[in-house]
Coordinates of N, CA and C in Angstrom, one line a residue:
M10 N 0.8 -1.2 0.0 CA 0.0 0.0 0.0 C 0.9 1.2 0.0
S11 N 0.5 2.2 -0.8 CA 1.3 3.4 -0.8 C 0.9 4.4 0.3
A12 N 1.8 5.3 0.5 CA 1.5 6.3 1.5 C 0.3 7.1 1.2
K13 N 0.1 7.4 -0.1 CA -1.1 8.1 -0.6 C -2.3 7.4 -0.3
D14 N -2.4 6.1 -0.5 CA -3.6 5.3 -0.2 C -3.8 5.3 1.3
D15 N -2.8 5.2 2.1 CA -2.9 5.3 3.5 C -3.5 6.6 4.0
D16 N -3.0 7.7 3.5 CA -3.5 9.0 3.8 C -5.0 9.2 3.4
S17 N -5.3 8.7 2.2 CA -6.7 8.7 1.7 C -7.6 7.9 2.6
G18 N -7.2 6.8 3.0 CA -8.0 6.0 3.9 C -8.2 6.7 5.3
R19 N -7.2 7.3 5.8 CA -7.4 8.1 7.0 C -8.4 9.2 6.8
R20 N -8.2 9.9 5.7 CA -9.1 11.0 5.4 C -10.6 10.6 5.3
I21 N -10.8 9.4 4.7 CA -12.1 8.9 4.5 C -12.7 8.6 5.9
M22 N -11.9 8.1 6.8 CA -12.4 7.8 8.2 C -12.7 9.2 8.9
Q23 N -11.9 10.2 8.7 CA -12.2 11.5 9.3 C -13.6 12.0 8.7
I24 N -13.8 11.9 7.4 CA -15.0 12.4 6.8 C -16.2 11.7 7.5
L25 N -16.1 10.4 7.6 CA -17.2 9.6 8.2 C -17.5 9.9 9.7
E26 N -16.4 10.2 10.4 CA -16.5 10.5 11.8 C -17.1 11.9 12.0
Q27 N -16.7 12.8 11.2 CA -17.1 14.2 11.3 C -18.6 14.4 10.9
N28 N -19.1 13.5 10.1 CA -20.5 13.7 9.6 C -21.2 12.4 9.7
P29 N -21.5 11.9 11.0 CA -22.1 10.6 11.1 C -23.5 10.5 10.6
T30 N -24.2 11.6 10.5 CA -25.6 11.6 10.0 C -25.6 11.7 8.4
K31 N -24.4 11.9 7.8 CA -24.3 11.9 6.4 C -25.1 13.1 5.7
N32 N -25.1 14.2 6.4 CA -25.8 15.4 5.9 C -25.0 16.0 4.8
P33 N -25.6 16.0 3.6 CA -24.8 16.5 2.4 C -24.3 17.9 2.6
S34 N -25.0 18.8 3.3 CA -24.5 20.2 3.4 C -23.3 20.3 4.3
D35 N -23.0 19.2 5.1 CA -21.9 19.3 6.0 C -20.6 18.8 5.3
Y36 N -20.6 18.4 4.1 CA -19.4 18.0 3.4 C -18.7 19.2 2.7
S37 N -17.4 19.3 2.8 CA -16.7 20.3 2.0 C -16.5 19.9 0.6
D38 N -16.1 20.8 -0.2 CA -15.8 20.5 -1.6 C -14.7 19.4 -1.7
Q39 N -13.7 19.5 -0.8 CA -12.6 18.5 -0.8 C -13.1 17.2 -0.4
D40 N -14.0 17.1 0.6 CA -14.6 15.9 1.0 C -15.3 15.2 -0.2
I41 N -16.1 16.0 -0.9 CA -16.9 15.4 -2.1 C -15.9 14.9 -3.1
D42 N -14.8 15.7 -3.4 CA -13.9 15.3 -4.4 C -13.2 14.0 -4.0
L43 N -12.8 13.8 -2.8 CA -12.2 12.5 -2.3 C -13.2 11.4 -2.4
M44 N -14.5 11.6 -2.0 CA -15.5 10.6 -2.1 C -15.7 10.1 -3.5
R45 N -15.8 11.1 -4.4 CA -15.9 10.7 -5.8 C -14.8 9.9 -6.4
R46 N -13.6 10.2 -6.0 CA -12.4 9.5 -6.4 C -12.4 8.0 -5.8
V47 N -12.9 7.9 -4.6 CA -13.0 6.6 -3.9 C -14.0 5.8 -4.7
V48 N -15.2 6.3 -5.0 CA -16.2 5.6 -5.7 C -15.7 5.1 -7.0
S49 N -15.0 6.0 -7.7 CA -14.5 5.7 -9.1 C -13.5 4.6 -9.0
Y50 N -12.6 4.7 -8.0 CA -11.6 3.7 -7.8 C -12.2 2.3 -7.5
C51 N -13.1 2.3 -6.5 CA -13.8 1.0 -6.1 C -14.6 0.4 -7.3
K52 N -15.2 1.3 -8.0 CA -16.0 0.8 -9.2 C -15.1 0.0 -10.2
R53 N -13.9 0.6 -10.4 CA -13.0 -0.1 -11.3 C -12.5 -1.4 -10.8
H54 N -12.2 -1.4 -9.5 CA -11.7 -2.7 -8.9 C -12.8 -3.7 -8.6
L55 N -14.0 -3.2 -8.4 CA -15.1 -4.2 -8.2 C -15.4 -5.1 -9.4
A56 N -15.0 -4.7 -10.5 CA -15.1 -5.5 -11.7 C -14.3 -6.8 -11.5
Q57 N -13.3 -6.8 -10.6 CA -12.5 -7.9 -10.3 C -12.9 -8.6 -9.0
E58 N -14.1 -8.2 -8.5 CA -14.4 -8.6 -7.1 C -14.5 -10.2 -7.0
E59 N -15.0 -10.9 -7.9 CA -15.1 -12.3 -7.8 C -13.7 -12.9 -7.5
R60 N -12.8 -12.5 -8.3 CA -11.4 -13.0 -8.1 C -10.9 -12.6 -6.7
S61 N -11.2 -11.4 -6.3 CA -10.6 -11.0 -5.0 C -11.3 -11.8 -3.8
K62 N -12.5 -12.2 -4.0 CA -13.2 -13.0 -3.0 C -12.5 -14.4 -2.9
Q63 N -12.0 -14.9 -4.0 CA -11.3 -16.2 -4.0 C -9.9 -16.1 -3.5
D64 N -9.3 -15.0 -3.6 CA -7.9 -14.8 -3.2 C -7.7 -13.6 -2.3
T65 N -7.9 -13.7 -1.0 CA -7.8 -12.6 -0.1 C -6.4 -12.1 0.1
S66 N -5.5 -12.8 -0.5 CA -4.1 -12.2 -0.4 C -3.8 -11.4 -1.7
S67 N -4.7 -11.3 -2.6 CA -4.5 -10.6 -3.8 C -4.3 -9.1 -3.6
K68 N -3.6 -8.5 -4.5 CA -3.4 -7.0 -4.4 C -4.8 -6.3 -4.5
S69 N -5.7 -6.8 -5.4 CA -7.0 -6.2 -5.6 C -7.8 -6.2 -4.3
Y70 N -7.8 -7.4 -3.6 CA -8.6 -7.5 -2.4 C -8.1 -6.5 -1.3
R71 N -6.8 -6.5 -1.1 CA -6.2 -5.6 -0.1 C -6.4 -4.2 -0.4
S72 N -6.3 -3.8 -1.7 CA -6.5 -2.5 -2.1 C -7.9 -2.0 -1.9
L73 N -8.9 -2.8 -2.2 CA -10.3 -2.5 -1.9 C -10.6 -2.3 -0.4
K74 N -10.0 -3.2 0.4 CA -10.2 -3.1 1.8 C -9.5 -1.8 2.3
N75 N -8.4 -1.4 1.8 CA -7.8 -0.1 2.2 C -8.7 1.1 1.9
W76 N -9.5 1.0 0.9 CA -10.4 2.0 0.5 C -11.8 1.9 1.1
G77 N -11.9 0.9 2.0 CA -13.2 0.8 2.8 C -14.2 -0.2 2.2
H78 N -13.8 -1.0 1.3 CA -14.8 -2.0 0.7 C -14.2 -3.4 1.0
D79 N -15.1 -4.2 1.7 CA -14.7 -5.6 1.9 C -15.6 -6.5 1.1
S80 N -15.0 -7.1 0.1 CA -15.8 -7.9 -0.9 C -16.4 -9.2 -0.2
L81 N -15.9 -9.5 1.0 CA -16.4 -10.7 1.7 C -17.6 -10.4 2.6
K82 N -17.8 -9.1 2.9 CA -18.8 -8.7 3.8 C -20.2 -8.7 3.0
E83 N -21.1 -9.4 3.6 CA -22.5 -9.5 3.0 C -23.4 -8.3 3.4

């Protein structure tokens, strides 16, 4: 995992903690930009989700988890 991914993951957690009610007006422009990048990133990687479910040691599985998505979670 790169330092940039690690920083983004921490920032995502801050966003979620600062706005637990998910009120859209409480998000900053930077928050929205990061959330859009996360959604885009996860969407691309979810195309490989079946493979990542089969191999939890794969780079794809670990990367999705770093961005807050667990493909094994129901």
